[in-house]
Amino acid sequence: MTVNIREETGEDTGAVHEIHAEAFGDDLVPRLVTRLRQRQATLVPRGYLATVDDQAVGHVMLTASWLDAPRKLVDVLVLAPLGVLPQHQRRGIGTLLVARAIEEADKAGAPLLFLEGDPAYYRERGFHEAAPLGFRKPSLRIPDAAFQVVKLSAYEPWMTGTLVYAEPFWALDCVGLRGDNNQD
Ligand SMILES: CC(C)(COP(=O)(O)OP(=O)(O)OC[C@H]1O[C@@H](n2cnc3c(N)ncnc32)[C@H](O)[C@@H]1OP(=O)(O)O)[C@@H](O)C(=O)NCCC(=O)NCCS
């Protein structure tokens, strides 16, 4: 099985939506992807597609948000969403997409790449719990261990503060856990 990772094009939109609809089980994440793409930002949103035999099987997106640092607002990136078609999971495709996302975030000049997700998965793929490194999560509904970050080449030590998610994450209520799922 050869997995290829490439930058998405306008022609991939349908496939990307299908991947996230199947991976997450509803149409909320595809709608988030649409909103994130439309957003104007200094760090433009970008997405990467995993293909097997030219079939799109996985997708990751980098979207702009801010770090509210004491000195000034800093443009940072957030890795979200990440999805792999259920029948292609556990074959290393998610790992390749995360590695590519980190590489591209660094190339884009972002100093920090944040995400919220399962630490057991992301810890082995380059991410660290963000709070002990000087960062505050954007919502109390994100479990502490799920709020994670990678420091990139452009990172400077004064860059500490609160992650402020871009508007689409709030507009579609895609932040943290709610109700019975919130174990904090
Ligand atoms: C989370 C998600 C993206 C992971 O994608 P994936 O392609 O299954 O990830 P990988 O295959 O790289 O890694 C999954 C596991 O398979 C194992 N694995 C990797 N390659 C493997 C292979 N060739 N054979 C068997 N197992 C393998 C890995 O060790 C990993 O296990 P670990 O977590 O214990 O380390 C995918 O499960 C998904 O789309 N989930 C639904 C949406 C979601 O929750 N997204 C994340 C939101 S934060």
Coordinates of N, CA and C and ligand atoms in Angstrom, one line a residue:
M1 N 0.8 -1.2 0.0 CA 0.0 0.0 0.0 C 0.9 1.2 0.0
T2 N 0.8 2.1 -1.0 CA 1.5 3.3 -1.0 C 0.6 4.5 -0.7
V3 N 1.0 5.2 0.3 CA 0.2 6.4 0.7 C 0.9 7.6 0.2
N4 N 0.2 8.5 -0.5 CA 0.8 9.7 -0.9 C 0.1 10.9 -0.2
I5 N 0.9 11.9 0.2 CA 0.3 13.0 0.9 C 0.6 14.2 0.0
R6 N -0.5 14.9 -0.4 CA -0.3 16.1 -1.2 C -1.2 17.2 -0.8
E7 N -0.8 18.5 -1.2 CA -1.7 19.6 -0.9 C -3.0 19.4 -1.6
E8 N -4.1 19.8 -0.9 CA -5.4 19.7 -1.6 C -5.6 20.7 -2.7
T9 N -6.5 20.5 -3.6 CA -6.9 21.5 -4.6 C -8.4 21.7 -4.5
G10 N -8.9 22.7 -5.3 CA -10.3 23.0 -5.3 C -11.1 21.8 -5.7
E11 N -10.5 20.9 -6.4 CA -11.3 19.7 -6.9 C -11.5 18.6 -5.8
D12 N -10.8 18.8 -4.7 CA -10.9 17.8 -3.7 C -12.0 18.0 -2.7
T13 N -12.7 19.2 -2.8 CA -13.6 19.6 -1.8 C -14.6 18.5 -1.4
G14 N -15.2 17.8 -2.4 CA -16.2 16.8 -2.2 C -15.6 15.6 -1.4
A15 N -14.4 15.2 -1.8 CA -13.8 14.0 -1.2 C -13.4 14.4 0.3
V16 N -13.0 15.6 0.5 CA -12.6 16.0 1.9 C -13.8 16.0 2.8
H17 N -14.9 16.5 2.3 CA -16.2 16.5 3.1 C -16.6 15.1 3.4
E18 N -16.5 14.2 2.4 CA -16.8 12.8 2.6 C -16.0 12.1 3.7
I19 N -14.7 12.4 3.6 CA -13.7 11.8 4.6 C -14.1 12.2 6.0
H20 N -14.4 13.5 6.2 CA -14.7 14.0 7.6 C -16.1 13.5 8.0
A21 N -17.0 13.5 7.1 CA -18.4 13.0 7.4 C -18.3 11.6 7.9
E22 N -17.5 10.7 7.3 CA -17.4 9.3 7.7 C -16.5 9.2 8.9
A23 N -15.4 9.9 9.0 CA -14.5 9.8 10.1 C -15.2 10.2 11.4
F24 N -15.9 11.4 11.4 CA -16.6 11.9 12.6 C -18.0 11.5 12.7
G25 N -18.6 10.9 11.7 CA -20.0 10.4 11.8 C -21.1 11.4 11.7
D26 N -20.8 12.6 11.3 CA -21.9 13.6 11.0 C -21.4 14.7 10.1
D27 N -22.2 15.7 9.8 CA -21.8 16.7 8.9 C -21.3 18.0 9.6
L28 N -21.1 17.9 10.9 CA -20.6 19.1 11.6 C -19.1 19.5 11.1
V29 N -18.3 18.5 11.1 CA -16.9 18.8 10.7 C -16.8 19.3 9.2
P30 N -17.5 18.6 8.3 CA -17.5 19.1 6.9 C -17.9 20.6 6.9
R31 N -18.9 21.0 7.7 CA -19.4 22.4 7.7 C -18.3 23.3 8.3
L32 N -17.6 22.7 9.3 CA -16.5 23.5 9.9 C -15.4 23.8 8.8
V33 N -15.1 22.7 8.1 CA -14.0 22.9 7.0 C -14.4 24.0 6.0
T34 N -15.7 24.0 5.6 CA -16.1 25.0 4.7 C -15.9 26.4 5.3
R35 N -16.4 26.6 6.6 CA -16.2 27.9 7.2 C -14.8 28.3 7.4
L36 N -13.9 27.3 7.7 CA -12.5 27.6 7.9 C -11.8 28.1 6.6
R37 N -12.2 27.4 5.6 CA -11.7 27.8 4.2 C -12.0 29.2 3.8
Q38 N -13.2 29.6 4.2 CA -13.7 31.0 3.7 C -13.0 32.1 4.5
R39 N -12.4 31.8 5.6 CA -11.9 32.8 6.5 C -10.7 33.5 6.0
Q40 N -10.6 34.8 6.0 CA -9.4 35.6 5.7 C -8.5 35.6 6.9
A41 N -7.2 35.2 6.7 CA -6.3 35.3 7.8 C -4.9 35.5 7.2
T42 N -4.0 36.0 8.1 CA -2.6 36.2 7.7 C -2.0 34.9 7.3
L43 N -2.2 33.9 8.2 CA -1.7 32.6 7.8 C -2.9 31.9 7.1
V44 N -2.8 31.7 5.8 CA -4.0 31.2 5.1 C -4.2 29.8 5.4
P45 N -5.5 29.4 5.5 CA -5.8 28.0 5.7 C -5.3 27.1 4.6
R46 N -4.8 25.9 5.0 CA -4.3 25.0 4.0 C -4.7 23.5 4.4
G47 N -4.8 22.7 3.4 CA -5.2 21.3 3.7 C -4.3 20.3 3.0
Y48 N -4.2 19.1 3.5 CA -3.4 18.1 2.9 C -4.2 16.8 2.9
L49 N -4.0 16.1 1.7 CA -4.9 14.9 1.5 C -4.0 13.7 1.4
A50 N -4.4 12.6 2.0 CA -3.7 11.3 1.9 C -4.5 10.5 0.8
T51 N -3.7 10.0 -0.1 CA -4.4 9.2 -1.1 C -3.7 7.8 -1.2
V52 N -4.5 6.8 -1.5 CA -4.1 5.4 -1.7 C -4.6 5.0 -3.1
D53 N -3.8 4.7 -4.0 CA -4.2 4.4 -5.4 C -5.1 5.5 -5.9
D54 N -4.7 6.7 -5.7 CA -5.4 7.9 -6.2 C -6.8 8.1 -5.5
Q55 N -7.1 7.3 -4.5 CA -8.4 7.5 -3.8 C -8.1 8.3 -2.5
A56 N -8.9 9.4 -2.3 CA -8.6 10.2 -1.1 C -9.1 9.5 0.1
V57 N -8.2 9.3 1.1 CA -8.6 8.5 2.3 C -8.4 9.2 3.6
G58 N -7.7 10.4 3.6 CA -7.5 11.1 4.8 C -7.2 12.6 4.5
H59 N -7.5 13.4 5.5 CA -7.3 14.8 5.3 C -6.9 15.5 6.6
V60 N -6.1 16.5 6.5 CA -5.8 17.3 7.7 C -5.8 18.8 7.3
M61 N -6.2 19.6 8.2 CA -6.2 21.1 7.9 C -5.4 21.9 8.9
L62 N -4.8 22.9 8.4 CA -4.2 23.9 9.3 C -4.9 25.2 9.2
T63 N -5.4 25.7 10.3 CA -6.2 27.0 10.2 C -5.6 28.0 11.2
A64 N -5.8 29.2 10.9 CA -5.2 30.3 11.7 C -6.0 30.6 12.9
S65 N -5.3 30.9 14.0 CA -5.9 31.4 15.2 C -4.9 32.4 15.8
W66 N -5.1 32.8 17.1 CA -4.1 33.7 17.6 C -3.6 33.2 19.0
L67 N -2.4 33.7 19.4 CA -2.0 33.6 20.7 C -2.0 35.0 21.3
D68 N -2.8 35.1 22.4 CA -2.9 36.4 23.0 C -1.8 36.6 24.0
A69 N -0.6 37.0 23.5 CA 0.6 37.1 24.3 C 0.7 38.4 24.9
P70 N 1.4 38.6 26.1 CA 1.5 39.9 26.7 C 2.0 41.0 25.8
R71 N 3.0 40.7 24.9 CA 3.5 41.7 24.1 C 2.6 42.1 22.9
K72 N 2.0 41.1 22.3 CA 1.1 41.4 21.1 C 0.4 40.1 20.7
L73 N -0.6 40.2 19.9 CA -1.3 39.1 19.3 C -0.4 38.4 18.4
V74 N -0.2 37.1 18.5 CA 0.7 36.3 17.6 C -0.2 35.4 16.7
D75 N 0.1 35.4 15.4 CA -0.6 34.5 14.5 C 0.0 33.1 14.7
V76 N -0.9 32.2 15.0 CA -0.5 30.8 15.2 C -1.4 29.9 14.3
L77 N -1.0 28.6 14.3 CA -1.9 27.7 13.5 C -2.5 26.6 14.5
V78 N -3.6 26.1 14.0 CA -4.3 25.0 14.8 C -4.4 23.8 13.8
L79 N -4.1 22.7 14.3 CA -4.3 21.5 13.5 C -5.7 21.0 13.7
A80 N -6.6 21.2 12.8 CA -8.0 20.7 12.9 C -8.7 21.0 11.6
P81 N -9.5 20.1 11.1 CA -9.7 18.8 11.7 C -8.7 17.8 11.0
L82 N -8.6 16.6 11.6 CA -7.8 15.5 11.1 C -8.8 14.3 11.0
G83 N -8.9 13.7 9.8 CA -9.8 12.5 9.7 C -9.2 11.5 8.7
V84 N -9.5 10.3 9.0 CA -9.1 9.2 8.0 C -10.3 8.3 7.9
L85 N -10.6 7.9 6.6 CA -11.8 7.0 6.4 C -11.7 5.8 7.3
P86 N -12.8 5.4 8.0 CA -12.7 4.3 9.0 C -12.0 3.0 8.4
Q87 N -12.3 2.6 7.2 CA -11.7 1.4 6.6 C -10.2 1.5 6.3
H88 N -9.6 2.7 6.4 CA -8.2 3.0 6.2 C -7.4 3.3 7.5
Q89 N -8.2 3.3 8.6 CA -7.5 3.7 9.9 C -6.6 2.6 10.4
R90 N -5.7 3.0 11.3 CA -4.7 2.1 11.9 C -3.7 1.5 10.9
R91 N -3.4 2.3 9.9 CA -2.3 1.9 8.9 C -1.3 3.0 8.8
G92 N -1.3 3.9 9.7 CA -0.2 4.9 9.7 C -0.5 6.2 8.9
I93 N -1.8 6.3 8.4 CA -2.1 7.4 7.5 C -2.2 8.7 8.3
G94 N -2.9 8.6 9.5 CA -3.0 9.7 10.4 C -1.7 10.2 10.8
T95 N -0.8 9.3 11.1 CA 0.6 9.7 11.5 C 1.3 10.5 10.4
L96 N 1.2 10.0 9.2 CA 1.8 10.8 8.0 C 1.2 12.1 7.9
L97 N -0.1 12.3 8.1 CA -0.8 13.6 7.9 C -0.4 14.5 9.0
V98 N -0.2 14.0 10.2 CA 0.2 14.9 11.3 C 1.7 15.4 11.1
A99 N 2.5 14.5 10.6 CA 3.9 14.8 10.3 C 4.0 15.9 9.2
R100 N 3.2 15.7 8.2 CA 3.1 16.7 7.1 C 2.6 18.1 7.6
A101 N 1.6 18.0 8.5 CA 1.0 19.3 9.0 C 2.1 20.0 9.8
I102 N 2.8 19.3 10.6 CA 3.9 20.0 11.4 C 4.9 20.6 10.5
E103 N 5.3 19.9 9.5 CA 6.3 20.4 8.5 C 5.8 21.6 7.8
E104 N 4.6 21.6 7.4 CA 4.0 22.7 6.6 C 3.7 23.9 7.5
A105 N 3.4 23.7 8.7 CA 3.1 24.8 9.7 C 4.5 25.5 9.9
D106 N 5.5 24.8 10.0 CA 6.9 25.4 10.2 C 7.3 26.2 8.9
K107 N 7.0 25.6 7.8 CA 7.4 26.3 6.5 C 6.6 27.6 6.4
A108 N 5.3 27.6 6.9 CA 4.5 28.8 6.7 C 4.9 29.9 7.7
G109 N 5.9 29.6 8.6 CA 6.4 30.6 9.5 C 5.6 30.7 10.8
A110 N 4.7 29.9 11.0 CA 3.9 29.9 12.3 C 4.9 29.5 13.4
P111 N 4.9 30.2 14.5 CA 5.8 29.8 15.6 C 5.2 28.7 16.5
L112 N 3.9 28.5 16.4 CA 3.3 27.5 17.3 C 2.2 26.8 16.5
L113 N 2.0 25.5 16.8 CA 0.9 24.7 16.2 C 0.2 24.0 17.4
F114 N -1.1 24.4 17.5 CA -1.9 23.9 18.6 C -2.9 22.9 18.1
L115 N -3.4 22.1 19.0 CA -4.6 21.2 18.7 C -5.2 20.8 20.0
E116 N -6.5 20.4 19.9 CA -7.1 19.6 21.1 C -7.4 18.2 20.6
G117 N -6.9 17.2 21.3 CA -7.1 15.9 20.9 C -6.5 14.9 21.9
D118 N -6.6 13.6 21.6 CA -6.2 12.6 22.5 C -4.7 12.6 22.7
P119 N -4.2 12.9 24.0 CA -2.8 13.0 24.2 C -2.1 11.7 23.9
A120 N -2.8 10.5 24.1 CA -2.1 9.2 23.9 C -1.8 9.1 22.4
Y121 N -2.5 9.8 21.5 CA -2.2 9.7 20.1 C -1.2 10.8 19.7
Y122 N -1.4 12.0 20.1 CA -0.6 13.1 19.6 C 0.8 13.2 20.3
R123 N 0.9 12.7 21.5 CA 2.2 12.8 22.3 C 3.3 12.1 21.5
E124 N 2.9 10.9 20.9 CA 3.9 10.2 20.1 C 4.2 10.7 18.7
R125 N 3.5 11.8 18.4 CA 3.6 12.4 17.1 C 4.1 13.8 17.2
G126 N 4.8 14.2 18.2 CA 5.5 15.5 18.3 C 4.8 16.5 19.2
F127 N 3.6 16.3 19.7 CA 2.9 17.3 20.5 C 3.2 17.1 22.0
H128 N 3.1 18.3 22.7 CA 3.3 18.3 24.1 C 2.1 19.0 24.8
E129 N 1.9 18.6 26.1 CA 0.8 19.3 26.8 C 1.2 20.8 26.9
A130 N 0.2 21.7 26.5 CA 0.5 23.1 26.3 C 0.6 23.9 27.6
A131 N -0.2 23.6 28.6 CA -0.3 24.4 29.8 C 1.1 24.5 30.5
P132 N 1.8 23.4 30.7 CA 3.1 23.5 31.4 C 4.1 24.3 30.6
L133 N 3.8 24.6 29.3 CA 4.8 25.3 28.5 C 4.4 26.8 28.5
G134 N 3.4 27.2 29.2 CA 3.0 28.6 29.3 C 1.8 29.0 28.5
F135 N 1.0 28.1 28.1 CA -0.2 28.4 27.3 C -1.5 28.1 28.0
R136 N -2.5 29.0 27.8 CA -3.8 28.8 28.4 C -4.7 28.4 27.3
K137 N -5.6 27.4 27.7 CA -6.5 26.9 26.7 C -7.7 27.8 26.4
P138 N -8.3 27.8 25.2 CA -9.3 28.7 24.9 C -10.7 28.4 25.6
S139 N -10.8 27.3 26.2 CA -12.1 27.0 26.9 C -11.8 26.0 28.0
L140 N -12.6 26.3 29.2 CA -12.4 25.4 30.3 C -13.0 24.0 30.0
R141 N -13.7 23.9 28.9 CA -14.3 22.6 28.5 C -13.3 21.7 27.8
I142 N -12.1 22.2 27.5 CA -11.0 21.3 26.9 C -10.3 20.7 28.1
P143 N -10.2 19.3 28.2 CA -9.4 18.7 29.3 C -8.0 19.2 29.2
D144 N -7.3 19.4 30.3 CA -6.0 20.0 30.3 C -5.0 19.2 29.4
A145 N -5.1 17.8 29.5 CA -4.1 17.0 28.7 C -4.4 17.0 27.2
A146 N -5.6 17.4 26.9 CA -6.0 17.4 25.4 C -5.5 18.7 24.7
F147 N -5.1 19.7 25.5 CA -4.7 21.0 24.9 C -3.2 20.8 24.7
Q148 N -2.8 20.7 23.4 CA -1.4 20.4 23.1 C -0.8 21.3 22.0
V149 N 0.5 21.3 22.0 CA 1.2 22.3 21.1 C 2.6 21.7 20.6
V150 N 3.0 22.2 19.5 CA 4.4 22.0 19.0 C 5.0 23.4 18.8
K151 N 6.2 23.6 19.4 CA 6.9 24.8 19.2 C 7.7 24.6 17.8
L152 N 7.6 25.6 17.0 CA 8.2 25.6 15.6 C 9.4 26.5 15.6
S153 N 10.1 26.5 14.4 CA 11.4 27.3 14.3 C 11.2 28.8 14.6
A154 N 10.1 29.4 14.3 CA 9.9 30.8 14.5 C 9.4 31.1 16.0
Y155 N 9.4 30.1 16.8 CA 9.0 30.3 18.2 C 10.0 31.2 19.0
E156 N 9.5 32.1 19.8 CA 10.5 32.9 20.7 C 9.9 32.8 22.1
P157 N 10.8 32.8 23.1 CA 10.4 32.5 24.5 C 9.3 33.4 25.0
W158 N 9.2 34.7 24.5 CA 8.2 35.6 25.0 C 6.8 35.2 24.6
M159 N 6.7 34.2 23.7 CA 5.4 33.8 23.1 C 4.6 32.9 24.1
T160 N 4.0 33.5 25.1 CA 3.2 32.7 26.0 C 1.8 33.4 26.0
G161 N 0.8 32.7 26.6 CA -0.5 33.4 26.7 C -1.6 32.5 26.3
T162 N -2.7 33.1 25.9 CA -4.0 32.3 25.7 C -4.2 32.1 24.3
L163 N -4.5 30.8 23.9 CA -4.9 30.5 22.5 C -6.3 31.1 22.3
V164 N -6.5 31.9 21.2 CA -7.8 32.4 20.9 C -8.2 31.8 19.5
Y165 N -9.2 30.9 19.6 CA -9.6 30.2 18.4 C -10.3 31.2 17.4
A166 N -10.1 30.9 16.1 CA -10.8 31.6 15.1 C -12.3 31.4 15.2
E167 N -13.0 32.4 14.7 CA -14.5 32.5 14.9 C -15.3 31.2 14.4
P168 N -14.9 30.5 13.3 CA -15.7 29.4 12.9 C -15.8 28.3 14.0
F169 N -14.7 28.1 14.8 CA -14.8 27.0 15.8 C -15.9 27.3 16.8
W170 N -16.1 28.7 17.1 CA -17.2 29.1 18.1 C -18.5 29.0 17.4
A171 N -18.6 29.6 16.1 CA -19.9 29.7 15.4 C -20.5 28.3 15.3
L172 N -19.7 27.3 15.1 CA -20.3 25.9 15.0 C -20.2 25.1 16.3
D173 N -19.8 25.7 17.3 CA -19.7 25.1 18.7 C -18.9 23.8 18.6
C174 N -17.6 24.0 18.0 CA -16.7 22.8 17.9 C -15.6 22.8 18.9
V175 N -15.8 23.6 20.0 CA -14.7 23.7 21.0 C -14.9 22.8 22.2
G176 N -14.0 22.0 22.6 CA -14.0 21.3 23.9 C -15.2 20.3 23.9
L177 N -15.4 19.8 25.1 CA -16.5 18.8 25.4 C -17.6 19.4 26.1
R178 N -18.8 18.9 25.8 CA -20.0 19.4 26.5 C -20.7 18.3 27.2
G179 N -21.5 18.7 28.3 CA -22.4 17.8 29.0 C -21.7 16.6 29.6
D180 N -22.2 15.4 29.3 CA -21.7 14.1 30.0 C -20.3 13.8 29.6
N181 N -19.9 14.3 28.4 CA -18.5 14.0 27.9 C -17.5 14.8 28.7
N182 N -17.9 15.9 29.4 CA -17.0 16.7 30.0 C -16.6 16.2 31.4
Q183 N -15.4 15.6 31.5 CA -15.0 14.9 32.7 C -14.1 15.8 33.6
D184 N -13.9 17.0 33.2 CA -13.0 17.9 34.0 C -13.7 18.3 35.3
Ligands
LIG1 C1 -7.6 9.8 14.8 C2 -7.3 9.3 13.4 C3 -7.2 10.5 12.5 C4 -6.1 8.4 13.4 O1 -5.8 8.0 12.1 P1 -5.1 6.7 11.7 O2 -4.7 6.7 10.3 O3 -5.9 5.5 12.2 O4 -3.8 6.8 12.6 P2 -2.5 5.9 12.6 O5 -2.8 4.7 11.8 O6 -1.4 6.7 12.2 O7 -2.4 5.5 14.1 C5 -3.4 4.8 14.7 C6 -2.9 3.6 15.5 O8 -2.6 2.6 14.5 C7 -1.3 2.1 14.8 N1 -0.8 1.8 13.5 C8 -0.1 2.7 12.7 N2 0.3 2.1 11.6 C9 -0.1 0.8 11.7 C10 0.0 -0.3 10.9 N3 0.7 -0.3 9.7 N4 -0.6 -1.5 11.2 C11 -1.3 -1.5 12.4 N5 -1.4 -0.5 13.3 C12 -0.8 0.7 12.9 C13 -0.6 3.2 15.5 O9 0.4 2.6 16.3 C14 -1.6 3.9 16.2 O10 -1.8 3.3 17.5 P3 -1.4 4.2 18.8 O11 -2.3 5.3 18.8 O12 -1.5 3.2 19.9 O13 0.0 4.7 18.5 C15 -8.5 8.4 12.9 O14 -8.7 7.4 13.8 C16 -9.8 9.2 12.7 O15 -10.1 9.7 11.7 N6 -10.7 9.2 13.8 C17 -12.0 9.8 13.7 C18 -11.9 11.3 13.7 C19 -11.0 11.9 14.9 O16 -11.3 11.5 16.0 N7 -10.1 12.7 14.5 C20 -9.1 13.3 15.5 C21 -9.7 14.4 16.2 S1 -8.6 15.1 17.3

